[in-house]
Short mmCIF file of C-alpha atoms and ligand atoms in Angstrom, two decimals:
data_model
loop_
_atom_site.label_atom_id
_atom_site.label_comp_id
_atom_site.label_asym_id
_atom_site.label_seq_id
_atom_site.Cartn_x
_atom_site.Cartn_y
_atom_site.Cartn_z
CA MET A 20 15.40 -2.55 14.68
CA PRO A 21 12.61 -4.93 13.65
CA ARG A 22 10.28 -3.59 10.99
CA LYS A 23 6.87 -2.67 12.40
CA PRO A 24 4.24 -4.46 10.33
CA LEU A 25 1.72 -2.33 8.48
CA ILE A 26 -1.75 -3.61 7.69
CA ALA A 27 -3.52 -1.37 5.19
CA ALA A 28 -7.08 -1.42 3.92
CA ASN A 29 -7.65 -0.40 0.32
CA TRP A 30 -11.37 0.22 0.03
CA LYS A 31 -11.16 1.01 -3.69
CA MET A 32 -14.40 2.63 -4.97
CA TYR A 33 -16.60 1.29 -2.18
CA LYS A 34 -18.45 2.89 0.74
CA THR A 35 -20.28 6.20 1.10
CA PRO A 36 -19.33 8.44 4.05
CA ALA A 37 -22.20 6.95 6.08
CA GLN A 38 -20.99 3.43 5.34
CA ALA A 39 -17.45 4.45 6.30
CA GLN A 40 -18.72 5.76 9.61
CA GLU A 41 -20.60 2.53 10.22
CA PHE A 42 -17.42 0.54 9.51
CA PHE A 43 -15.43 2.43 12.13
CA LYS A 44 -18.17 2.05 14.72
CA HIS A 45 -17.73 -1.73 14.51
CA PHE A 46 -14.01 -1.93 13.64
CA LEU A 47 -12.42 0.30 16.28
CA PRO A 48 -13.53 -1.69 19.34
CA LEU A 49 -12.06 -4.82 17.71
CA VAL A 50 -8.58 -3.25 17.45
CA ALA A 51 -8.60 -1.09 20.57
CA ASN A 52 -5.12 -1.02 22.20
CA HIS A 53 -3.62 -2.85 19.22
CA THR A 54 -0.05 -1.58 18.98
CA ARG A 55 1.84 -4.48 17.37
CA ASP A 56 1.01 -3.31 13.85
CA GLU A 57 0.47 0.02 12.17
CA ILE A 58 -3.13 0.07 10.89
CA VAL A 59 -4.16 2.27 7.96
CA VAL A 60 -7.49 2.59 6.21
CA CYS A 61 -7.59 4.15 2.75
CA PRO A 62 -11.15 5.13 1.78
CA SER A 63 -12.11 7.00 -1.37
CA PHE A 64 -11.59 10.77 -1.23
CA THR A 65 -15.18 11.58 -0.27
CA SER A 66 -14.96 9.45 2.89
CA ILE A 67 -11.50 10.51 4.12
CA SER A 68 -12.78 13.34 6.35
CA VAL A 69 -15.45 11.17 7.93
CA ALA A 70 -12.88 8.39 8.45
CA LEU A 71 -10.44 10.82 10.07
CA ALA A 72 -13.10 12.09 12.43
CA ALA A 73 -14.19 8.56 13.32
CA ALA A 74 -10.63 7.32 13.88
CA THR A 75 -9.41 10.26 15.98
CA GLY A 76 -7.63 9.03 19.09
CA SER A 77 -7.79 5.38 17.99
CA GLY A 78 -4.31 4.84 16.58
CA VAL A 79 -5.78 3.91 13.19
CA ALA A 80 -4.30 6.11 10.48
CA ILE A 81 -6.14 7.26 7.36
CA GLY A 82 -4.68 7.41 3.88
CA ALA A 83 -5.69 8.07 0.29
CA GLN A 84 -5.69 5.65 -2.64
CA ASN A 85 -4.08 8.05 -5.08
CA MET A 86 -3.00 11.67 -5.52
CA HIS A 87 -1.53 14.04 -8.08
CA PHE A 88 2.12 15.07 -7.74
CA ALA A 89 1.54 18.83 -8.02
CA ASP A 90 0.67 21.01 -5.03
CA GLU A 91 -2.07 22.70 -7.05
CA GLY A 92 -2.92 23.47 -10.65
CA ALA A 93 -5.33 23.07 -13.54
CA TYR A 94 -5.78 19.31 -13.16
CA THR A 95 -9.51 18.72 -13.21
CA GLY A 96 -10.61 15.86 -11.03
CA GLU A 97 -7.31 15.49 -9.18
CA THR A 98 -6.38 15.83 -5.50
CA SER A 99 -3.01 17.16 -4.34
CA PRO A 100 -0.64 16.11 -1.57
CA LEU A 101 -1.18 19.51 0.08
CA MET A 102 -4.91 18.85 0.24
CA LEU A 103 -4.40 15.41 1.76
CA LYS A 104 -2.01 16.80 4.35
CA ALA A 105 -4.39 19.64 5.15
CA ILE A 106 -7.17 17.27 6.18
CA GLY A 107 -4.87 14.99 8.16
CA ALA A 108 -4.29 12.00 5.88
CA THR A 109 -0.92 10.39 6.62
CA HIS A 110 -0.51 7.68 3.96
CA VAL A 111 -1.11 7.37 0.25
CA ILE A 112 -1.26 4.31 -2.01
CA LEU A 113 0.60 4.98 -5.26
CA GLY A 114 0.70 3.05 -8.52
CA HIS A 115 -1.89 0.43 -7.65
CA SER A 116 -2.25 -2.02 -10.54
CA GLU A 117 -5.80 -0.76 -11.16
CA ARG A 118 -4.34 2.75 -11.62
CA ARG A 119 -1.74 1.31 -13.97
CA GLN A 120 -4.28 -0.79 -15.89
CA TYR A 121 -7.31 1.51 -16.16
CA PHE A 122 -5.74 4.95 -15.85
CA ALA A 123 -2.51 4.35 -17.73
CA GLU A 124 -0.21 5.22 -14.85
CA THR A 125 3.45 4.59 -15.63
CA ASP A 126 6.45 4.08 -13.37
CA GLU A 127 7.61 7.57 -14.39
CA PHE A 128 4.34 9.15 -13.27
CA ILE A 129 4.28 7.11 -10.04
CA ASN A 130 7.86 8.24 -9.39
CA LYS A 131 6.77 11.90 -9.50
CA LYS A 132 4.00 11.15 -7.02
CA LEU A 133 6.40 9.28 -4.75
CA LYS A 134 8.75 12.27 -4.63
CA ALA A 135 5.80 14.58 -3.90
CA ALA A 136 4.59 12.29 -1.10
CA LEU A 137 8.04 12.26 0.53
CA HIS A 138 8.30 16.02 0.15
CA HIS A 139 5.01 16.44 2.02
CA GLN A 140 5.77 13.78 4.63
CA LEU A 141 3.01 11.48 3.45
CA ILE A 142 3.90 7.79 3.80
CA PRO A 143 3.81 6.34 0.28
CA ILE A 144 2.69 2.75 -0.26
CA VAL A 145 4.06 2.05 -3.73
CA CYS A 146 2.56 -0.95 -5.53
CA VAL A 147 4.47 -3.26 -7.85
CA GLY A 148 3.57 -6.66 -9.22
CA GLU A 149 3.60 -8.88 -12.28
CA LEU A 150 0.77 -9.98 -14.57
CA LEU A 151 -0.07 -13.68 -14.85
CA ALA A 152 1.43 -13.84 -18.35
CA GLU A 153 4.65 -12.29 -17.05
CA ARG A 154 4.87 -14.85 -14.22
CA GLU A 155 4.21 -17.71 -16.62
CA ALA A 156 6.90 -16.40 -18.94
CA GLY A 157 9.40 -16.42 -16.06
CA LYS A 158 9.66 -12.63 -16.07
CA THR A 159 8.53 -11.90 -12.50
CA SER A 160 11.94 -10.80 -11.20
CA ASP A 161 12.61 -8.62 -14.24
CA ILE A 162 9.25 -6.88 -13.88
CA LEU A 163 9.66 -6.31 -10.15
CA CYS A 164 13.16 -4.89 -10.59
CA ARG A 165 12.06 -2.66 -13.46
CA GLN A 166 9.05 -1.31 -11.57
CA THR A 167 11.08 -0.80 -8.38
CA ARG A 168 13.81 1.06 -10.30
CA GLY A 169 11.25 3.14 -12.20
CA CYS A 170 9.23 4.10 -9.15
CA LEU A 171 12.34 4.97 -7.09
CA ALA A 172 14.23 6.76 -9.87
CA GLY A 173 16.06 9.84 -8.69
CA ILE A 174 15.44 8.98 -5.05
CA THR A 175 18.80 7.25 -5.23
CA ALA A 176 20.99 10.26 -5.61
CA GLY A 177 21.14 12.67 -2.74
CA VAL A 178 18.40 11.16 -0.61
CA SER A 179 19.59 9.98 2.76
CA ALA A 180 18.39 6.76 4.33
CA SER A 181 16.23 8.72 6.74
CA GLU A 182 14.49 10.58 3.90
CA ALA A 183 13.77 7.34 2.07
CA ALA A 184 12.76 5.56 5.28
CA PRO A 185 9.03 6.25 5.06
CA ILE A 186 8.72 4.44 1.72
CA VAL A 187 6.62 1.29 1.84
CA ILE A 188 6.41 -1.08 -1.12
CA ALA A 189 3.45 -3.38 -1.65
CA TYR A 190 4.05 -6.49 -3.72
CA GLU A 191 0.74 -7.20 -5.39
CA PRO A 192 0.82 -9.87 -8.09
CA VAL A 193 -1.89 -8.69 -10.46
CA TRP A 194 -3.24 -12.22 -10.93
CA ALA A 195 -3.96 -12.42 -7.19
CA ILE A 196 -5.91 -9.17 -6.85
CA GLY A 197 -9.62 -9.71 -6.34
CA THR A 198 -9.38 -13.22 -7.79
CA GLY A 199 -9.30 -15.29 -4.60
CA LYS A 200 -5.91 -16.67 -5.74
CA THR A 201 -3.26 -15.81 -3.19
CA ALA A 202 0.46 -16.12 -3.74
CA THR A 203 1.84 -18.77 -1.40
CA PRO A 204 3.94 -17.37 1.44
CA GLN A 205 6.95 -18.80 -0.38
CA MET A 206 6.11 -17.03 -3.65
CA ALA A 207 5.58 -13.78 -1.78
CA CYS A 208 8.89 -14.18 0.08
CA GLU A 209 10.78 -14.80 -3.15
CA ALA A 210 9.26 -11.68 -4.71
CA HIS A 211 9.94 -9.60 -1.61
CA ALA A 212 13.57 -10.71 -1.59
CA VAL A 213 13.92 -9.61 -5.23
CA ILE A 214 12.43 -6.19 -4.41
CA ARG A 215 14.58 -5.80 -1.28
CA GLY A 216 17.67 -6.73 -3.26
CA GLU A 217 16.89 -4.11 -5.88
CA VAL A 218 16.26 -1.47 -3.23
CA ALA A 219 19.62 -2.36 -1.63
CA LYS A 220 21.31 -1.67 -4.97
CA LEU A 221 19.52 1.66 -5.32
CA LEU A 222 19.39 3.01 -1.79
CA GLY A 223 21.88 0.93 0.17
CA LYS A 224 21.60 -2.04 2.46
CA GLU A 225 20.50 -0.10 5.53
CA THR A 226 17.49 1.40 3.78
CA ALA A 227 16.64 -1.96 2.20
CA ASP A 228 16.87 -3.72 5.56
CA ASN A 229 14.49 -1.18 7.09
CA LEU A 230 12.07 -1.11 4.13
CA ARG A 231 8.63 -2.51 4.79
CA ILE A 232 7.34 -4.68 1.97
CA LEU A 233 3.66 -5.59 2.18
CA TYR A 234 1.96 -8.43 0.39
CA GLY A 235 -1.37 -7.76 -1.34
CA GLY A 236 -3.70 -9.95 -3.38
CA SER A 237 -6.65 -11.84 -1.89
CA VAL A 238 -5.43 -11.52 1.70
CA LYS A 239 -8.16 -12.92 3.97
CA PRO A 240 -8.49 -13.95 7.62
CA GLU A 241 -7.84 -17.54 6.46
CA ASN A 242 -4.43 -16.83 4.97
CA SER A 243 -3.14 -13.77 6.84
CA THR A 244 -1.54 -15.73 9.69
CA ALA A 245 0.57 -17.87 7.36
CA LEU A 246 1.63 -14.85 5.30
CA MET A 247 2.47 -12.74 8.34
CA ALA A 248 4.51 -15.57 9.89
CA GLU A 249 7.19 -14.90 7.24
CA SER A 250 9.84 -12.47 8.39
CA GLU A 251 10.15 -11.22 4.78
CA ILE A 252 6.47 -10.11 4.79
CA ASP A 253 6.08 -6.84 6.67
CA GLY A 254 2.35 -6.39 6.37
CA ALA A 255 -0.59 -6.62 4.04
CA LEU A 256 -2.51 -4.44 1.62
CA VAL A 257 -6.06 -5.73 1.79
CA GLY A 258 -8.82 -4.99 -0.70
CA GLY A 259 -12.06 -6.97 -0.59
CA ALA A 260 -11.57 -8.44 2.88
CA SER A 261 -11.02 -4.97 4.39
CA LEU A 262 -14.57 -3.83 3.66
CA ASP A 263 -16.06 -5.83 6.48
CA PRO A 264 -15.01 -4.71 10.00
CA GLN A 265 -14.91 -8.24 11.46
CA SER A 266 -12.90 -9.63 8.59
CA PHE A 267 -10.40 -6.75 8.55
CA ALA A 268 -10.03 -6.94 12.34
CA LYS A 269 -9.26 -10.66 12.08
CA ILE A 270 -6.55 -9.89 9.56
CA VAL A 271 -5.09 -7.16 11.79
CA ASN A 272 -5.17 -9.57 14.73
CA TYR A 273 -3.43 -12.38 12.77
P1 PGA B 314 -7.84 -7.85 -2.88
O1 PGA B 314 -7.19 -6.45 -3.35
O2 PGA B 314 -7.45 -8.03 -1.44
O3 PGA B 314 -9.32 -7.65 -3.05
O4 PGA B 314 -7.29 -8.91 -3.76
C1 PGA B 314 -5.90 -6.08 -2.94
C2 PGA B 314 -5.56 -4.74 -3.57
O5 PGA B 314 -5.96 -4.51 -4.71
O6 PGA B 314 -4.88 -3.90 -2.96
#
């Protein structure tokens, strides 16, 4: 079965609930009846409810940008998978490089969140990607394999292909995020093939063949068509260019 592309918006720490509502007012008519791709918007926690209400009946799914792995507990400032499920969120971005860089998230921690997301039937979008210095030192493949192994640890044993099926991986080279520098389609394809190969070793060929790997890092209307033309690229995780309804709709309609 061909992999259904997923185009996800990562709004980061932008937009109040009123601004989120305004976005959907303009965005939804531009993607009405769009069924080729799965579309997901991930606002900050305070705008998720408003986004869910605005997107009801539209086919656009709403996700979170992060979550804790525990169902509940004394974790001040955190949000649990149960809470996300309860309001109707369906996806969650895990291990974004900004979480790794500014909030010290490790592969081990991301792995716990991934298991919690699967347990609660949230679709996890797990981010991996190398730093510029790592690419320049020829370490890209090593980093991608290490992060993939770390994030998927323990999923290997005893998890059937169908249980692992919801997992989405986003390849986001850190040097391309918010910088305007995009990986070429060829660079992205090479990285995706490395990740898919590692997933095949861990979870088997069938799961790897069905795994959606998104590209993220300065995706814009100007480059989305070329990226999405590659069969190895199963979608996009879009930051800056997803904040504007016209621009995100152009990306979705690549
Ligand atoms: P960008 O961000 O599109 O602004 O580069 C992508 C991301 O961080 O997910």
